[in-house]
Amino acid sequence: MAKAKPNTELCKGCRLCVGACPKQAIIPLEEVNKKGYQIIRVDEEKCIGCGMCYKTCPDCVFTIA
């Protein structure tokens, strides 16, 4: 089954994906990327590969694979 894969170096910490995920599979972290933005991670156990994060993200952080 396809899952969401984030490229956290592109993430700007807007958290739109967190609210868009119907399974609450996206977890905001306190960790920051090289640009200084707080990042997210995807709980692959919960992810159903629906693509809502991909559709919502303004920075093209996600791929569905």
Short mmCIF file of C-alpha atoms in Angstrom, two decimals:
data_model
loop_
_atom_site.label_atom_id
_atom_site.label_comp_id
_atom_site.label_asym_id
_atom_site.label_seq_id
_atom_site.Cartn_x
_atom_site.Cartn_y
_atom_site.Cartn_z
CA MET A 1 0.00 0.00 0.00
CA ALA A 2 1.23 3.51 -0.81
CA LYS A 3 2.32 5.73 2.06
CA ALA A 4 3.14 9.42 2.42
CA LYS A 5 6.86 10.17 2.40
CA PRO A 6 7.90 13.66 3.54
CA ASN A 7 11.04 15.47 2.48
CA THR A 8 11.56 17.34 5.75
CA GLU A 9 14.21 19.62 4.26
CA LEU A 10 11.43 21.26 2.21
CA CYS A 11 9.09 21.59 5.20
CA LYS A 12 8.40 25.13 6.46
CA GLY A 13 6.41 24.07 9.51
CA CYS A 14 3.00 25.40 8.47
CA ARG A 15 1.28 22.27 9.87
CA LEU A 16 -1.51 22.34 7.24
CA CYS A 17 -0.87 18.66 6.60
CA VAL A 18 -1.45 17.82 10.29
CA GLY A 19 -5.01 19.14 10.13
CA ALA A 20 -5.67 17.59 6.71
CA CYS A 21 -4.77 14.02 7.67
CA PRO A 22 -7.94 12.00 8.34
CA LYS A 23 -5.99 9.37 10.34
CA GLN A 24 -3.86 11.76 12.44
CA ALA A 25 -0.80 10.06 10.97
CA ILE A 26 1.26 13.25 10.73
CA ILE A 27 3.06 14.19 13.89
CA PRO A 28 4.50 17.68 14.44
CA LEU A 29 7.98 17.63 15.96
CA GLU A 30 10.08 20.15 17.85
CA GLU A 31 13.03 19.12 15.67
CA VAL A 32 14.11 21.65 13.03
CA ASN A 33 15.49 21.21 9.52
CA LYS A 34 18.56 22.98 8.06
CA LYS A 35 16.49 26.07 7.33
CA GLY A 36 15.35 26.31 10.97
CA TYR A 37 11.73 25.24 10.45
CA GLN A 38 10.03 22.74 12.74
CA ILE A 39 9.29 19.54 10.86
CA ILE A 40 6.81 16.66 10.87
CA ARG A 41 7.00 12.91 10.62
CA VAL A 42 4.53 10.36 9.25
CA ASP A 43 3.39 7.41 11.36
CA GLU A 44 3.48 4.72 8.67
CA GLU A 45 1.27 2.43 10.76
CA LYS A 46 -1.58 4.96 10.60
CA CYS A 47 -1.00 6.34 7.08
CA ILE A 48 -3.47 5.06 4.47
CA GLY A 49 -1.86 6.85 1.52
CA CYS A 50 -4.92 9.01 0.82
CA GLY A 51 -2.83 11.96 -0.40
CA MET A 52 -4.56 14.66 1.63
CA CYS A 53 -1.18 15.84 2.94
CA TYR A 54 0.16 15.96 -0.62
CA LYS A 55 -2.85 17.98 -1.82
CA THR A 56 -2.71 20.40 1.12
CA CYS A 57 1.02 21.10 1.35
CA PRO A 58 2.00 24.44 -0.25
CA ASP A 59 5.68 23.44 -0.30
CA CYS A 60 5.43 20.05 -2.08
CA VAL A 61 6.95 18.22 0.88
CA PHE A 62 5.15 14.91 0.27
CA THR A 63 5.31 12.11 -2.24
CA ILE A 64 2.96 9.14 -2.14
CA ALA A 65 4.85 5.94 -2.79
#
